[in-house]
mmCIF file of C-alpha atoms in Angstrom:
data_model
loop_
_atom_site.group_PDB
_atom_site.id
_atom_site.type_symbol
_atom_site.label_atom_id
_atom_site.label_comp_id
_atom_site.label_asym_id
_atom_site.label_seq_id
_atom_site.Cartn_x
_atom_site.Cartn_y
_atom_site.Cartn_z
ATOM 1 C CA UNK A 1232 -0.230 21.008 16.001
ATOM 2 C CA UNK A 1233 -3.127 22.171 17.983
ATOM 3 C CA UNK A 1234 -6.826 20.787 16.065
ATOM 4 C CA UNK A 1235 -10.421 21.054 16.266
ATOM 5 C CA UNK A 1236 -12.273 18.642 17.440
ATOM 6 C CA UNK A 1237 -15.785 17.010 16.915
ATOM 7 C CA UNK A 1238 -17.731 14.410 17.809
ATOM 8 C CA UNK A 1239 -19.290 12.166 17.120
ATOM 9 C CA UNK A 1240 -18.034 11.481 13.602
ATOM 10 C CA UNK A 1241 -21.299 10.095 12.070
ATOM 11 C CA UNK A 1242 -24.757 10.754 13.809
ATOM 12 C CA UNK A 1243 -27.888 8.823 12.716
ATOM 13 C CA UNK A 1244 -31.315 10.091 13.790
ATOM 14 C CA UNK A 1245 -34.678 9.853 13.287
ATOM 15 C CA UNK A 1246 -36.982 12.704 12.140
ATOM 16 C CA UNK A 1247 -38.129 15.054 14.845
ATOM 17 C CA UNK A 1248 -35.383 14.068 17.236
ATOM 18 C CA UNK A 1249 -32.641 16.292 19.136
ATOM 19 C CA UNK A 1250 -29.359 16.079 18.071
ATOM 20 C CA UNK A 1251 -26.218 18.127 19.824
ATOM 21 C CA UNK A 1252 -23.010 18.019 17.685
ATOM 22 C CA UNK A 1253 -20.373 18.415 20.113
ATOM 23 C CA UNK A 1254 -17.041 20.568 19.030
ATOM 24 C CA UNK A 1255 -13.941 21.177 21.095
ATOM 25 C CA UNK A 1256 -12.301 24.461 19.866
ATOM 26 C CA UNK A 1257 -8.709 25.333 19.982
ATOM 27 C CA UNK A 1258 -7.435 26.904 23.311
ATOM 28 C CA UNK A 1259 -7.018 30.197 23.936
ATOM 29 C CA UNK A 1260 -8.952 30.689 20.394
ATOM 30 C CA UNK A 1261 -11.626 33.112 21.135
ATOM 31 C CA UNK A 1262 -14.154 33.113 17.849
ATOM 32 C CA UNK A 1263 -16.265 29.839 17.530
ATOM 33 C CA UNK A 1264 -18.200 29.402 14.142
ATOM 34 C CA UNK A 1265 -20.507 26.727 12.663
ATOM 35 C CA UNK A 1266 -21.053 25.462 9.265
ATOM 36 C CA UNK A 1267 -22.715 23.303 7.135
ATOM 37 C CA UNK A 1268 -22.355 21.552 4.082
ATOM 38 C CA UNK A 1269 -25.378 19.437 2.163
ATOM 39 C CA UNK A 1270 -23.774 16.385 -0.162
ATOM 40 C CA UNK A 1271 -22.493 18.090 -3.503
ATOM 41 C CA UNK A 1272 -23.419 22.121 -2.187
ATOM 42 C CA UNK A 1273 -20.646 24.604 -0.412
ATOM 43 C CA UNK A 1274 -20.103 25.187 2.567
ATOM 44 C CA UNK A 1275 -22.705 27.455 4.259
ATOM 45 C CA UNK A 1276 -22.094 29.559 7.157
ATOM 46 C CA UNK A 1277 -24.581 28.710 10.518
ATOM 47 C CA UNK A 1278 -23.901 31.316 12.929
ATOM 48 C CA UNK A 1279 -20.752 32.654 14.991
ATOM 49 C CA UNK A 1280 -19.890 32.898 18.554
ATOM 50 C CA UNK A 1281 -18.043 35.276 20.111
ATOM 51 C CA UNK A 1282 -17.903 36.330 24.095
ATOM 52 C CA UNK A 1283 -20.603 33.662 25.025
ATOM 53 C CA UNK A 1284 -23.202 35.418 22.710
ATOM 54 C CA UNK A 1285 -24.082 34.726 18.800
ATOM 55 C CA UNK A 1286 -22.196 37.605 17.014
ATOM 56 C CA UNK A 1287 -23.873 36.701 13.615
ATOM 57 C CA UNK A 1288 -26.531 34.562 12.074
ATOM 58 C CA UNK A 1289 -27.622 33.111 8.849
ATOM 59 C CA UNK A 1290 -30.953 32.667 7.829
ATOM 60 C CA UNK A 1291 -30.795 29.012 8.144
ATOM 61 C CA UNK A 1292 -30.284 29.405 11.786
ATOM 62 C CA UNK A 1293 -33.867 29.340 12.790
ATOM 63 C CA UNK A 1294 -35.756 28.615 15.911
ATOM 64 C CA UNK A 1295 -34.777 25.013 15.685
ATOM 65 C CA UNK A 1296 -31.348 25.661 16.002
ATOM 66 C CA UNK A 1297 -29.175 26.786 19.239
ATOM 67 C CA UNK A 1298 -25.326 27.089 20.134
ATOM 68 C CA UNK A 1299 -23.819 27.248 23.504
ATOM 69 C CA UNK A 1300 -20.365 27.122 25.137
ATOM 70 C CA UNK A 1301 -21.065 25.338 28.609
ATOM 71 C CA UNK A 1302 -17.568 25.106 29.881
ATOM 72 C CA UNK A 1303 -14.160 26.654 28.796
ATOM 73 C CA UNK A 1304 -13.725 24.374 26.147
ATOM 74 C CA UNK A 1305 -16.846 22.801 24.625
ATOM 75 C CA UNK A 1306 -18.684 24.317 21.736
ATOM 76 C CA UNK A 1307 -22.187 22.873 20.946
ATOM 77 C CA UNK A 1308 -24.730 22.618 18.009
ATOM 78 C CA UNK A 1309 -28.210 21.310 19.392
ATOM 79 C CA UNK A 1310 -31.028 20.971 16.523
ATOM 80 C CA UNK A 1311 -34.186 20.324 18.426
ATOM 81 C CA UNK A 1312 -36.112 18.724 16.242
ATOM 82 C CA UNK A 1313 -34.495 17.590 12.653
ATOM 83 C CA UNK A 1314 -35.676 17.600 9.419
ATOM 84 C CA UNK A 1315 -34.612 15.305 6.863
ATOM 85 C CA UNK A 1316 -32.927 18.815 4.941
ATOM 86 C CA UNK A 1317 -30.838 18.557 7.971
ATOM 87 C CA UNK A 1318 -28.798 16.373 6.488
ATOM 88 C CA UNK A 1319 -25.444 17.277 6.212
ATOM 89 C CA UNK A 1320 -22.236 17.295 7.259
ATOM 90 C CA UNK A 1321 -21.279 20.046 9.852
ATOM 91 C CA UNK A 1322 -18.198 21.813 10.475
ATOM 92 C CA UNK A 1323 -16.778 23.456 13.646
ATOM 93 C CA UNK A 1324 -14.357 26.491 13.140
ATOM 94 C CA UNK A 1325 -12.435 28.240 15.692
ATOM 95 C CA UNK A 1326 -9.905 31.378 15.050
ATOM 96 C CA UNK A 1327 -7.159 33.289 17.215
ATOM 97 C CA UNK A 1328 -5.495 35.224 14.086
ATOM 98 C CA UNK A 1329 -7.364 37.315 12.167
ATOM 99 C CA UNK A 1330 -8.516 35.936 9.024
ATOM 100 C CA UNK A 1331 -7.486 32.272 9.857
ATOM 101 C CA UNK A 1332 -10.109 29.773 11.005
ATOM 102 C CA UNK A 1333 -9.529 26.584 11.840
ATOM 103 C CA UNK A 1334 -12.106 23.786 11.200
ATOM 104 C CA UNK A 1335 -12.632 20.370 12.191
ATOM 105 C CA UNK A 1336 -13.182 17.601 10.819
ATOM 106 C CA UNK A 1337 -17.051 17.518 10.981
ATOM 107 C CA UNK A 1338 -19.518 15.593 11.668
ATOM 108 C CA UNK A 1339 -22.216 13.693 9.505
ATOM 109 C CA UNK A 1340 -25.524 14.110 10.166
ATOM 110 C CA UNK A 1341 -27.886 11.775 8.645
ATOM 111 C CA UNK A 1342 -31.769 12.250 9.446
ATOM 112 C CA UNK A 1343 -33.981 9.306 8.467
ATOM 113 C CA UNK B 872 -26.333 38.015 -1.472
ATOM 114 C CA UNK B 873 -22.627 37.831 -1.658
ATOM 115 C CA UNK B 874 -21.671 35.182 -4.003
ATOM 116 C CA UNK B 875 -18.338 33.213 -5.035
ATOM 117 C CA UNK B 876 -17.983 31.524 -8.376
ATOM 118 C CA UNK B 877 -15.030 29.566 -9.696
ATOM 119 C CA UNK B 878 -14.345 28.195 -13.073
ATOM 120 C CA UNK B 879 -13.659 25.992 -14.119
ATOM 121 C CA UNK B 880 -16.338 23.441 -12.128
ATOM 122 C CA UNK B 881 -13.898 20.314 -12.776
ATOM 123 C CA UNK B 882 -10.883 19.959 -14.369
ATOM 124 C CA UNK B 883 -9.213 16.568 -15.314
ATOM 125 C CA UNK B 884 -5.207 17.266 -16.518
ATOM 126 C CA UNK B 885 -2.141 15.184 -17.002
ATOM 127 C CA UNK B 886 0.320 15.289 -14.382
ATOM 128 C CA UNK B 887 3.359 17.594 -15.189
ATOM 129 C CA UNK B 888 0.607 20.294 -16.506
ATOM 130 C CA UNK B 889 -0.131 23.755 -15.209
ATOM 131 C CA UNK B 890 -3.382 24.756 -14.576
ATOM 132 C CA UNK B 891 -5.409 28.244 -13.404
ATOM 133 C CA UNK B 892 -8.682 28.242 -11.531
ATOM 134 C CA UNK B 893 -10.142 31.384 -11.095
ATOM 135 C CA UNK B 894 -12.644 33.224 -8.589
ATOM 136 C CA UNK B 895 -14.655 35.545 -9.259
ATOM 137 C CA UNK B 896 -17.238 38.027 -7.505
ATOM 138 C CA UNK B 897 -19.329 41.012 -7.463
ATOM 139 C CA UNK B 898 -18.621 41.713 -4.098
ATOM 140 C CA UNK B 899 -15.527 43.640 -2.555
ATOM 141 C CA UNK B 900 -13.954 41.659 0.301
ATOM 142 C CA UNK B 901 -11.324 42.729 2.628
ATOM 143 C CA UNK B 902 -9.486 39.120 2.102
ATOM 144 C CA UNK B 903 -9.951 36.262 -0.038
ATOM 145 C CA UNK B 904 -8.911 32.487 0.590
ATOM 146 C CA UNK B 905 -8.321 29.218 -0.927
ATOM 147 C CA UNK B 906 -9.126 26.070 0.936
ATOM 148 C CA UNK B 907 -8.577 22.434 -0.074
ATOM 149 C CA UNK B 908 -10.928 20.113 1.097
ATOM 150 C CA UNK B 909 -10.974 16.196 0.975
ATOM 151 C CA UNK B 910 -13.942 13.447 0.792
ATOM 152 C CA UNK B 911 -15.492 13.531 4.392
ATOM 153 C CA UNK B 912 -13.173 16.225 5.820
ATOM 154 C CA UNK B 913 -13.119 19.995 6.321
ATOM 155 C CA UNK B 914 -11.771 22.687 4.476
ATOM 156 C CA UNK B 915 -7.635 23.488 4.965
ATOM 157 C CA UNK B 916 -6.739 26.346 4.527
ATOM 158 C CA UNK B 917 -3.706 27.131 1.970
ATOM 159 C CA UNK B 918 -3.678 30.819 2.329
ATOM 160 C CA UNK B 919 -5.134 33.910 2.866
ATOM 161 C CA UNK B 920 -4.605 37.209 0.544
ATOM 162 C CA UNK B 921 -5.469 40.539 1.997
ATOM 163 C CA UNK B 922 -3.839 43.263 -0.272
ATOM 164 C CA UNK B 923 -5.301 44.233 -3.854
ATOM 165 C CA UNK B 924 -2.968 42.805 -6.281
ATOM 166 C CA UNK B 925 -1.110 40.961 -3.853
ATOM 167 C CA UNK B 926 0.836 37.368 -4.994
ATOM 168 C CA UNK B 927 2.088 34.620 -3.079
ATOM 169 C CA UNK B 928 3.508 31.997 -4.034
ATOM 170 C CA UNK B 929 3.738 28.385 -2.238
ATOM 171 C CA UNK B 930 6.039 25.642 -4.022
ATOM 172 C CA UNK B 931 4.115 24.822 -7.028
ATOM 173 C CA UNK B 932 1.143 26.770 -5.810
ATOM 174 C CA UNK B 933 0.486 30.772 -6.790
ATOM 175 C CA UNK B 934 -2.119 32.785 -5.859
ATOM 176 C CA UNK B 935 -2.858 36.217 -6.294
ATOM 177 C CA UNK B 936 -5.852 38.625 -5.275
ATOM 178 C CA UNK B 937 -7.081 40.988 -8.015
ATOM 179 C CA UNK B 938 -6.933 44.931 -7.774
ATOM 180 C CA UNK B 939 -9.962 45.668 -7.097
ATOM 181 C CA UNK B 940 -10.413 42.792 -4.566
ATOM 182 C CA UNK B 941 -12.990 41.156 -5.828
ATOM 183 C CA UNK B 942 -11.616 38.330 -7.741
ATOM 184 C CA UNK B 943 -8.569 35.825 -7.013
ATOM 185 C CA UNK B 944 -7.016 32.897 -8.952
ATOM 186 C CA UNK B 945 -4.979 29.761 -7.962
ATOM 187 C CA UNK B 946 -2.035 28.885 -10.401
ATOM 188 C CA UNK B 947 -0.989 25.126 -9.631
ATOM 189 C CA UNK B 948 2.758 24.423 -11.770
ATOM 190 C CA UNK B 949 3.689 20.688 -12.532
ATOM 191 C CA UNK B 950 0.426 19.710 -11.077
ATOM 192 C CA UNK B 951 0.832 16.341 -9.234
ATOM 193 C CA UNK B 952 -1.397 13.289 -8.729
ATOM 194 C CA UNK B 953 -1.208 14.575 -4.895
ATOM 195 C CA UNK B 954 -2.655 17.659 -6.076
ATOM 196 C CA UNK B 955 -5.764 15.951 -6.541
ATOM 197 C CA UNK B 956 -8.833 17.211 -4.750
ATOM 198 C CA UNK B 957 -11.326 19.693 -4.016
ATOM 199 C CA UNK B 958 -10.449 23.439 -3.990
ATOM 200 C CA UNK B 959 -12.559 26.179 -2.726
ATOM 201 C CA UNK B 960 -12.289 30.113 -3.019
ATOM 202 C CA UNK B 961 -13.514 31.843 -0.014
ATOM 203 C CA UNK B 962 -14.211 35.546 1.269
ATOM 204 C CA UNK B 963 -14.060 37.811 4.102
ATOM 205 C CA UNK B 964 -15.796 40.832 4.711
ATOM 206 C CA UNK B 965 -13.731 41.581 8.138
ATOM 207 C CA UNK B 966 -10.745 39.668 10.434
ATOM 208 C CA UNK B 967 -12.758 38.110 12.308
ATOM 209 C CA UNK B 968 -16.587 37.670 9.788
ATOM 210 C CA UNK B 969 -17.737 33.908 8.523
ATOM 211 C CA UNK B 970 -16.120 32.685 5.766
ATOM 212 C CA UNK B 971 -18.506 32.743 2.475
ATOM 213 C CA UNK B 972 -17.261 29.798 0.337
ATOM 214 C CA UNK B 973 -17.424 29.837 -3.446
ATOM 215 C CA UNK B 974 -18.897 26.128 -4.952
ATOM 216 C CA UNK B 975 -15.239 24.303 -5.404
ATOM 217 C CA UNK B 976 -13.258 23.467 -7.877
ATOM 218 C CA UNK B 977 -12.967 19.251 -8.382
ATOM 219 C CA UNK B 978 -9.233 18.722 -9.720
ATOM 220 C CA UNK B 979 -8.471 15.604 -10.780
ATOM 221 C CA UNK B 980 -4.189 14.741 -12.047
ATOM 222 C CA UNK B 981 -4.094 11.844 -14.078
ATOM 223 C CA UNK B 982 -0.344 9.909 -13.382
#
């Protein structure tokens, strides 16, 4: 059965440093979305993708953050300089039929 | 702010028992969901209701969207020890919109 991917699994950075949390959607799906979710909280919605342009975002998306889609299947988060809130696992969805996302796995983010 | 609760928060049963966990908002969506999630992984979806009133039923598993769309509960028969986990109402506003997730619902089955 067809899966999202991400990678890597667990990502360790320092404070102020660039992370990109890489996510490999399912083919032919056409609506990317990312996600977050802070040890213990639910699962807050980042921002979606849709035709190579952010269809929605949430106020957590700020300046710091940025998506892009540099091939036909690659899906990236890039945080340009993280905070130790960052912290967090993250959460790659992608969805064909209406209503029915798929997400990965995720990936942990831990900011020191 | 459109906002998902569930009740209860946790619930610890014996195995062979039924349980209900509700969800509940103030906000009209167009479908609701229930997702389980496990430690260090990311939500699964179970299913998806999209018609007020609307009931479907999966094994041991029944769910059913309110009337008025704004509420939806998740009816678990027999419950298992594999039943064990972390459930989460979501909504949709449209088809294609984010998913707003409610806080979860920690089940625990004792064998």
């Amino acid at each position: 059965e067809p899966e999202v991917t991400q990678t890597p699994s667990h990502q360790v950075t320092q404070m102020g440093q660039e992370v990109i949390l890489h996510c490999v959607p399912i083919s032919n799906h056409l609506y990317f979305y990312w996600y977050r979710q802070i040890l213990g909280q639910k699962v807050e919605f980042l921002v979606s993708f849709y035709n190579n342009e952010i269809s929605e975002k949430s106020e957590i998306f700020d300046d710091q953050f940025s998506v892009e889609r540099p091939d036909g299947s690659n899906f990236t988060l890039k945080i340009r300089s993280t905070k130790l809130e960052d912290s967090a696992m993250y959460f790659c969805a992608s969805i064909e039929t209406p209503y029915e996302q798929y997400f990965g796995p995720g990936t942990r983010l831990t900011v020191t | 702010t459109q906002l998902l609760e569930q009740s209860p928060q946790f619930l610890s049963i014996q195995e062979g028992e039924n349980l209900t966990v509700y969800c509940n908002s103030s906000s009209v969506f167009s479908s609701l969901q229930w997702y389980r999630q496990e430690p260090g992984e990311g939500p699964v979806l179970l299913v998806t209701v999209v018609t007020g009133g609307e009931v479907k039923k999966l094994k041991r598993l029944t769910f059913q969207f309110g009337d008025a769309r704004k509420d939806s509960s998740l009816h678990i028969t027999a419950a298992q020890p594999g039943d064990t986990g972390l459930y989460l109402c979501a909504g949709l506003k449209t088809s294609y919109d984010k998913v707003i997730f409610g806080p979860g619902t920690s089940l625990s089955v004792i064998p």
